[in-house]
mmCIF file with all atom_site columns, C-alpha atoms in Angstrom:
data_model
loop_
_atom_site.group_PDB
_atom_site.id
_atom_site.type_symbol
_atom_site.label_atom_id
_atom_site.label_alt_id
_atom_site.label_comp_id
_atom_site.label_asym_id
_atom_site.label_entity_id
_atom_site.label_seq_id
_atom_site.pdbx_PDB_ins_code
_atom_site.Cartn_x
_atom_site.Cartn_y
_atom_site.Cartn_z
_atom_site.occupancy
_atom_site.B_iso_or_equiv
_atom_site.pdbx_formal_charge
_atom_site.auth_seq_id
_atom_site.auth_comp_id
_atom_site.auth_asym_id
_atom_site.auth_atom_id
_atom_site.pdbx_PDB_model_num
ATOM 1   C CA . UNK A 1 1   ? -80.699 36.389 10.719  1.00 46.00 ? 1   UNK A CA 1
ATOM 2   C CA . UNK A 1 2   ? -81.078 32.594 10.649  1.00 47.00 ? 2   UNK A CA 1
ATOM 3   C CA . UNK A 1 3   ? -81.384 32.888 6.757   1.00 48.00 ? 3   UNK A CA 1
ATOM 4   C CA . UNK A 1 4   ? -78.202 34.634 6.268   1.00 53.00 ? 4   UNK A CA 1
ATOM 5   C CA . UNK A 1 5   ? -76.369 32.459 8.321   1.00 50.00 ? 5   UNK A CA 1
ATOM 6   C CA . UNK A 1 6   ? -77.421 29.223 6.878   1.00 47.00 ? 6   UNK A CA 1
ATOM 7   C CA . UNK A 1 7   ? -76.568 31.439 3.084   1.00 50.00 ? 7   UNK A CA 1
ATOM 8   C CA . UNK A 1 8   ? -73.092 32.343 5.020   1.00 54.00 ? 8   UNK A CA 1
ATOM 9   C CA . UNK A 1 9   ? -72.584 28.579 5.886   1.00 55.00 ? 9   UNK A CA 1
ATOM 10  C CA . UNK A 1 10  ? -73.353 27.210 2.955   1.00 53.00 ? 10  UNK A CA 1
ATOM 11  C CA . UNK A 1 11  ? -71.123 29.765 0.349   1.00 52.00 ? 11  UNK A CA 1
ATOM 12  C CA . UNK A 1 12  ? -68.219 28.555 2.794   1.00 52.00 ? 12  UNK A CA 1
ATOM 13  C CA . UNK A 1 13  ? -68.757 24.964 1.957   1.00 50.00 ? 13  UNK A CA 1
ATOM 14  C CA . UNK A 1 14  ? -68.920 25.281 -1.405  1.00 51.00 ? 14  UNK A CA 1
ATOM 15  C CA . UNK A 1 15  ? -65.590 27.606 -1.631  1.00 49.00 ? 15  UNK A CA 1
ATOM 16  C CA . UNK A 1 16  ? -64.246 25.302 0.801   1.00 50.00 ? 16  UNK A CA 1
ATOM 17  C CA . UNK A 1 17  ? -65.191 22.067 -1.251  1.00 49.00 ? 17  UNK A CA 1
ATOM 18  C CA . UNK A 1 18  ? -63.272 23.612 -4.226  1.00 49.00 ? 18  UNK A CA 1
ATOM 19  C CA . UNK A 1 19  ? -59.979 22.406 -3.496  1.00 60.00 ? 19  UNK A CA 1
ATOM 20  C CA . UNK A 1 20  ? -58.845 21.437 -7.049  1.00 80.00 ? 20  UNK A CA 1
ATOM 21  C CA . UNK A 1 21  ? -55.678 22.952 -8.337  1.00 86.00 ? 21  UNK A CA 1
ATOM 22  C CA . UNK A 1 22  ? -55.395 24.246 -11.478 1.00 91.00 ? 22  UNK A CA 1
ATOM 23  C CA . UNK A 1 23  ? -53.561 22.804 -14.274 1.00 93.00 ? 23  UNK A CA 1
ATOM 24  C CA . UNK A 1 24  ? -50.611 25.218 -14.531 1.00 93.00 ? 24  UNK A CA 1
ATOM 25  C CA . UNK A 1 25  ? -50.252 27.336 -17.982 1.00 93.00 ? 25  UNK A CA 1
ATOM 26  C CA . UNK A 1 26  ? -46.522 25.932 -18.188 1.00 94.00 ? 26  UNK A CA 1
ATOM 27  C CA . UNK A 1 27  ? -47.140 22.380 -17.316 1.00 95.00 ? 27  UNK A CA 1
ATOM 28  C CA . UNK A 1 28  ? -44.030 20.079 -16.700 1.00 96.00 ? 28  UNK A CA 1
ATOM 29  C CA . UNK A 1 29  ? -44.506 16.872 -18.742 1.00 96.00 ? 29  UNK A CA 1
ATOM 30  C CA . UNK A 1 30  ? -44.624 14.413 -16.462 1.00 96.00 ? 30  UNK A CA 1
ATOM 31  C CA . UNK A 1 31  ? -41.259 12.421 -17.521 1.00 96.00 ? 31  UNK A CA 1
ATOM 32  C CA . UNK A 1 32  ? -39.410 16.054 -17.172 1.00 97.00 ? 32  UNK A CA 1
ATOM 33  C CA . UNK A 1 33  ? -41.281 16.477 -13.933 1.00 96.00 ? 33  UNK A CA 1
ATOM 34  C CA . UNK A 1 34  ? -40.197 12.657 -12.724 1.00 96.00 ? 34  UNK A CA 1
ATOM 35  C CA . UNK A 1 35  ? -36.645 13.853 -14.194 1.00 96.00 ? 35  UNK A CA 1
ATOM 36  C CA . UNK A 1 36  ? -36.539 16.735 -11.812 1.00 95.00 ? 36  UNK A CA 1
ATOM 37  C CA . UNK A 1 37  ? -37.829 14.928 -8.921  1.00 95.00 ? 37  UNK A CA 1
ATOM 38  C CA . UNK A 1 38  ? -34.837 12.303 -9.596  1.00 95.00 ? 38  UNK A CA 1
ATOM 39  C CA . UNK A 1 39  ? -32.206 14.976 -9.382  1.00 94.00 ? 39  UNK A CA 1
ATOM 40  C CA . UNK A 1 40  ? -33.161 16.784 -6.527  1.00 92.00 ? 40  UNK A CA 1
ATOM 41  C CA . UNK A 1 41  ? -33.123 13.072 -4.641  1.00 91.00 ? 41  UNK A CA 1
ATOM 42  C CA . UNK A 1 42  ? -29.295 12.594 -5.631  1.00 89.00 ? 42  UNK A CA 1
ATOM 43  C CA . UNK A 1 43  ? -28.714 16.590 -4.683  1.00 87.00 ? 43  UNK A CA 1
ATOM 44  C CA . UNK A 1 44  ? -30.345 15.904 -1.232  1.00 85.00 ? 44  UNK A CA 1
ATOM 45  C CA . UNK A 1 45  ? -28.412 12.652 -1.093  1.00 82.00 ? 45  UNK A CA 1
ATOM 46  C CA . UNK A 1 46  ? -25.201 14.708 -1.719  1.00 80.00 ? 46  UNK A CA 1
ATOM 47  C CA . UNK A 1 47  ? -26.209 17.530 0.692   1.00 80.00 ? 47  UNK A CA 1
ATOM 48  C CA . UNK A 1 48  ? -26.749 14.993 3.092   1.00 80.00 ? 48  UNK A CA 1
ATOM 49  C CA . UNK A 1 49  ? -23.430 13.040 3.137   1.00 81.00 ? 49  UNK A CA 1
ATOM 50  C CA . UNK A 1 50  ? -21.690 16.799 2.818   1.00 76.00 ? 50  UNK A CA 1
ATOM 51  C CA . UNK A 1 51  ? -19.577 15.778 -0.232  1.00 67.00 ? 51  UNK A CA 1
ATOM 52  C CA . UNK A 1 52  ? -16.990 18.127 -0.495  1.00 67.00 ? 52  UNK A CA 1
ATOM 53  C CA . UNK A 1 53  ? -18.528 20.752 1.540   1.00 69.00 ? 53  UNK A CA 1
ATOM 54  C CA . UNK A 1 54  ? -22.031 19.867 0.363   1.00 70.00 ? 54  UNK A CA 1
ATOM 55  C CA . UNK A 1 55  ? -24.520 21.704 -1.659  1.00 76.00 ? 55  UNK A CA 1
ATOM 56  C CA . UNK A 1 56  ? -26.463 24.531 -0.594  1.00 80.00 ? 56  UNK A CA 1
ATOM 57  C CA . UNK A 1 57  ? -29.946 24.997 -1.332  1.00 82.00 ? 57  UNK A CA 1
ATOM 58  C CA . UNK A 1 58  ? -30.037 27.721 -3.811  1.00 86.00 ? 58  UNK A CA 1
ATOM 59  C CA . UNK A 1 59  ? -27.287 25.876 -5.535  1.00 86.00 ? 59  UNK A CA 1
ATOM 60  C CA . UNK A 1 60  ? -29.196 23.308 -6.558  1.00 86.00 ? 60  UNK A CA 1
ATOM 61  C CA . UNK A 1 61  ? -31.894 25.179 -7.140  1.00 89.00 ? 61  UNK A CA 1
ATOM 62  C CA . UNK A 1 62  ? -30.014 27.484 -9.805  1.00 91.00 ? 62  UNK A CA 1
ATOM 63  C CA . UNK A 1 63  ? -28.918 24.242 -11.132 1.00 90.00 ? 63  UNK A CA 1
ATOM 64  C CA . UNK A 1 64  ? -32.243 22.588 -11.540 1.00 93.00 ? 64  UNK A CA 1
ATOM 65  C CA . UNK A 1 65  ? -33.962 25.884 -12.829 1.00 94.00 ? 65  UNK A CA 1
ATOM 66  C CA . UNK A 1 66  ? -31.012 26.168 -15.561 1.00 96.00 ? 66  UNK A CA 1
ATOM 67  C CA . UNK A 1 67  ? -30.713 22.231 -16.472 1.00 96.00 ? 67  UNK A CA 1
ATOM 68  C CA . UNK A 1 68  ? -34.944 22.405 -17.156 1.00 96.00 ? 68  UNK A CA 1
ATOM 69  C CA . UNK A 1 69  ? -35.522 25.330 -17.965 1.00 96.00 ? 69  UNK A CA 1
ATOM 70  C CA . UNK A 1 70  ? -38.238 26.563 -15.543 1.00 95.00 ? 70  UNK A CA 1
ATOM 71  C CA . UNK A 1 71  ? -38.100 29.430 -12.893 1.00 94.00 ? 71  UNK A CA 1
ATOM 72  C CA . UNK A 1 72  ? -39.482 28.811 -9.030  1.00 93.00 ? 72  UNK A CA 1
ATOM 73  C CA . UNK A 1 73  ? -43.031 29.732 -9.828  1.00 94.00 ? 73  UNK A CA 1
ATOM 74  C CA . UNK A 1 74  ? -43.105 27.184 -12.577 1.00 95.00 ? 74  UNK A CA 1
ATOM 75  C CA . UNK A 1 75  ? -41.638 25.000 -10.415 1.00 94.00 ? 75  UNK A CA 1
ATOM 76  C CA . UNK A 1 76  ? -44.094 25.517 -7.447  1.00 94.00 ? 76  UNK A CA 1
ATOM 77  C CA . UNK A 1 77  ? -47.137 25.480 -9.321  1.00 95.00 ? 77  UNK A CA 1
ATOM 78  C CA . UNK A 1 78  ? -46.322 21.898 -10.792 1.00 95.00 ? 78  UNK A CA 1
ATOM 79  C CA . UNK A 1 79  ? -44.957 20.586 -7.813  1.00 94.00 ? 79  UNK A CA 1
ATOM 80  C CA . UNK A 1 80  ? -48.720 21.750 -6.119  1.00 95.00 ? 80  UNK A CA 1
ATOM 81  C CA . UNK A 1 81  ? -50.553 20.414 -9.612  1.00 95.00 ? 81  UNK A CA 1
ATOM 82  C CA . UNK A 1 82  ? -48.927 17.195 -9.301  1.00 94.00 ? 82  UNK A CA 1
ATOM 83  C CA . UNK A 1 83  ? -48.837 16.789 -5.900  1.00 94.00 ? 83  UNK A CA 1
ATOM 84  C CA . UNK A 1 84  ? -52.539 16.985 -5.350  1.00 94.00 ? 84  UNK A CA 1
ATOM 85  C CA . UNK A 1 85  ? -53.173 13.956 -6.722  1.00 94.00 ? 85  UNK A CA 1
ATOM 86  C CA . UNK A 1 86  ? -51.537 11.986 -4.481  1.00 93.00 ? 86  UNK A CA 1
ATOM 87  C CA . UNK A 1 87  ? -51.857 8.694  -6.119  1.00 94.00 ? 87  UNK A CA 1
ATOM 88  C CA . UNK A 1 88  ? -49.864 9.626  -9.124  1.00 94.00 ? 88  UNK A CA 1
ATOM 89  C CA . UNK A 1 89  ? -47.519 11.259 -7.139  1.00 94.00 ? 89  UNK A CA 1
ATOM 90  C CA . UNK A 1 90  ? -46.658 8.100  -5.379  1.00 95.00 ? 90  UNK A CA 1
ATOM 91  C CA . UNK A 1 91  ? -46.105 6.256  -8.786  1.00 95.00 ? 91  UNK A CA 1
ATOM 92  C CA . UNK A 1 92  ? -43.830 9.284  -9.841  1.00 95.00 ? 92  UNK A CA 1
ATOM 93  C CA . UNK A 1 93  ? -41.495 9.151  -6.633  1.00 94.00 ? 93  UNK A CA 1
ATOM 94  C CA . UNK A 1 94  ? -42.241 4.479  -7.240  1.00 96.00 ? 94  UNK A CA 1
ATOM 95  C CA . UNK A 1 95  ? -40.282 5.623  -10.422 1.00 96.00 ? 95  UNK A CA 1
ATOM 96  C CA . UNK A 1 96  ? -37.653 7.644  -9.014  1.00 95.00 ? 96  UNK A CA 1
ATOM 97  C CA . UNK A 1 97  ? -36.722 5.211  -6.510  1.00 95.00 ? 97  UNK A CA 1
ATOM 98  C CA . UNK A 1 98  ? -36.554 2.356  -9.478  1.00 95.00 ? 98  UNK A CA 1
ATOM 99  C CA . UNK A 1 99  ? -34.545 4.243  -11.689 1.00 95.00 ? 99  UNK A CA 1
ATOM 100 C CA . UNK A 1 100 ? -32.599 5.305  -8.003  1.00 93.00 ? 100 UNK A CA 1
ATOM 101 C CA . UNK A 1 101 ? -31.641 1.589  -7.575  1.00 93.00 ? 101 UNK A CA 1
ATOM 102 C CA . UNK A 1 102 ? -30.815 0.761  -11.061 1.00 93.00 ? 102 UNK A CA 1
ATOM 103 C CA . UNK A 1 103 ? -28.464 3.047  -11.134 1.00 91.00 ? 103 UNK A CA 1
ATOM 104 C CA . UNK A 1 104 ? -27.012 1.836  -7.739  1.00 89.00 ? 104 UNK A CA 1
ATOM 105 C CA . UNK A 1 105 ? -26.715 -1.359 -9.316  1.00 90.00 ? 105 UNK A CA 1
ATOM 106 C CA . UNK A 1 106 ? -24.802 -0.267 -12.463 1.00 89.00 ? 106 UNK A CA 1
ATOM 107 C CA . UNK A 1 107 ? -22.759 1.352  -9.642  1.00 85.00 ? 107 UNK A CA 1
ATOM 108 C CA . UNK A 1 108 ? -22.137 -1.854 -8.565  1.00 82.00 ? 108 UNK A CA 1
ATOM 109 C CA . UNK A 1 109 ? -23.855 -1.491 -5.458  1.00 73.00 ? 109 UNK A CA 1
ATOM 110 C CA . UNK A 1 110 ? -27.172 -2.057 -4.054  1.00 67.00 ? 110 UNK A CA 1
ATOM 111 C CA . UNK A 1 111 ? -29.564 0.602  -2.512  1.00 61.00 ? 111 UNK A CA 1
ATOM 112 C CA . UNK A 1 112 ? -28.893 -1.253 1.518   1.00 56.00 ? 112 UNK A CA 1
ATOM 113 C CA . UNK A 1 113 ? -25.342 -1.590 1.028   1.00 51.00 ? 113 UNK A CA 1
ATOM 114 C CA . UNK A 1 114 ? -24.905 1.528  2.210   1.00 49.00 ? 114 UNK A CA 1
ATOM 115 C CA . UNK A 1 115 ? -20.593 2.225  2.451   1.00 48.00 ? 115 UNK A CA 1
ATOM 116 C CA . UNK A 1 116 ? -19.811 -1.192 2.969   1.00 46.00 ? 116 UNK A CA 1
ATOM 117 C CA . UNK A 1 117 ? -17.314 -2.394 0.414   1.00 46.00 ? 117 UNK A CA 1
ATOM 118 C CA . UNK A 1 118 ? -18.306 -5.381 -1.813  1.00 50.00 ? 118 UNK A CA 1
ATOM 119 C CA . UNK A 1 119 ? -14.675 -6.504 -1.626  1.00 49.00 ? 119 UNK A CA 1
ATOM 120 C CA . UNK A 1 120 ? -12.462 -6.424 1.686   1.00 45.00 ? 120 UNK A CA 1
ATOM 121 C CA . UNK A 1 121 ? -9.796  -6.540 -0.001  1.00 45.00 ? 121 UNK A CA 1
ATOM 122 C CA . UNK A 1 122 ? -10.549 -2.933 -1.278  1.00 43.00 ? 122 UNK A CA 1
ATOM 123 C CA . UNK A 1 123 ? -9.990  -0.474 1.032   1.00 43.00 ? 123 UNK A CA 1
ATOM 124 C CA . UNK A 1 124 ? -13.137 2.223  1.353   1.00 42.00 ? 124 UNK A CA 1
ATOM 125 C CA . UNK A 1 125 ? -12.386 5.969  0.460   1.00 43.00 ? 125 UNK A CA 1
ATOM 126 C CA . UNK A 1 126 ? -13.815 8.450  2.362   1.00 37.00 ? 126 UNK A CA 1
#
């Protein structure tokens, strides 16, 4: 009985030590994937200042699928290849938020001015 047990124990750490995922058969570049992760920031950003009524979920998600290419699955499966290592994930969001505030500042804004006008002279529209 003792035997089996320590066999049982033991083929559970092993499965359980596997915890590498899989490159997926349709792998995202990683620019295209850093490209997707960039637009779903501005669609949250949008869904969360309710822009003209907003953007619902499976809006953007039709538009993401269509603009890339990719279906959910695809989508899923890269998001879980990338995101387990979590190191490299951190430098793809790093790159997000760069490109994030560069494009603030060709706004003519930066990333903490938030809705505050740069002139007071120029009344804000909202």
């Amino acid at each position: 009985m003792t035997l089996r047990s320590l066999f049982m124990g033991l083929l559970f750490v092993f499965v359980g030590c596997n915890t590498a995922v899989e490159k997926p058969k349709k792998l995202i570049k990683r620019d295209k994937m850093i490209d997707i992760l960039y637009d779903i920031s501005l669609m949250e950003a949008v869904k969360s200042q309710n822009i003209n009524g907003g953007i619902s979920s499976q809006k953007a998600n039709e538009f993401l699928f269509k603009k890339y290419q990719i279906d959910s699955l695809q989508w899923e499966e890269n998001n879980k290849y990338y995101a387990s290592d979590i190191e490299e994930y951190k430098k793809m969001y790093q790159e997000v938020k760069i490109r994030i505030e560069q494009e603030t500042a060709k706004a003519g804004g930066t990333p903490t001015e938030g809705t505050v006008p740069k002139d007071s002279d120029v009344p804000m529209v909202k």
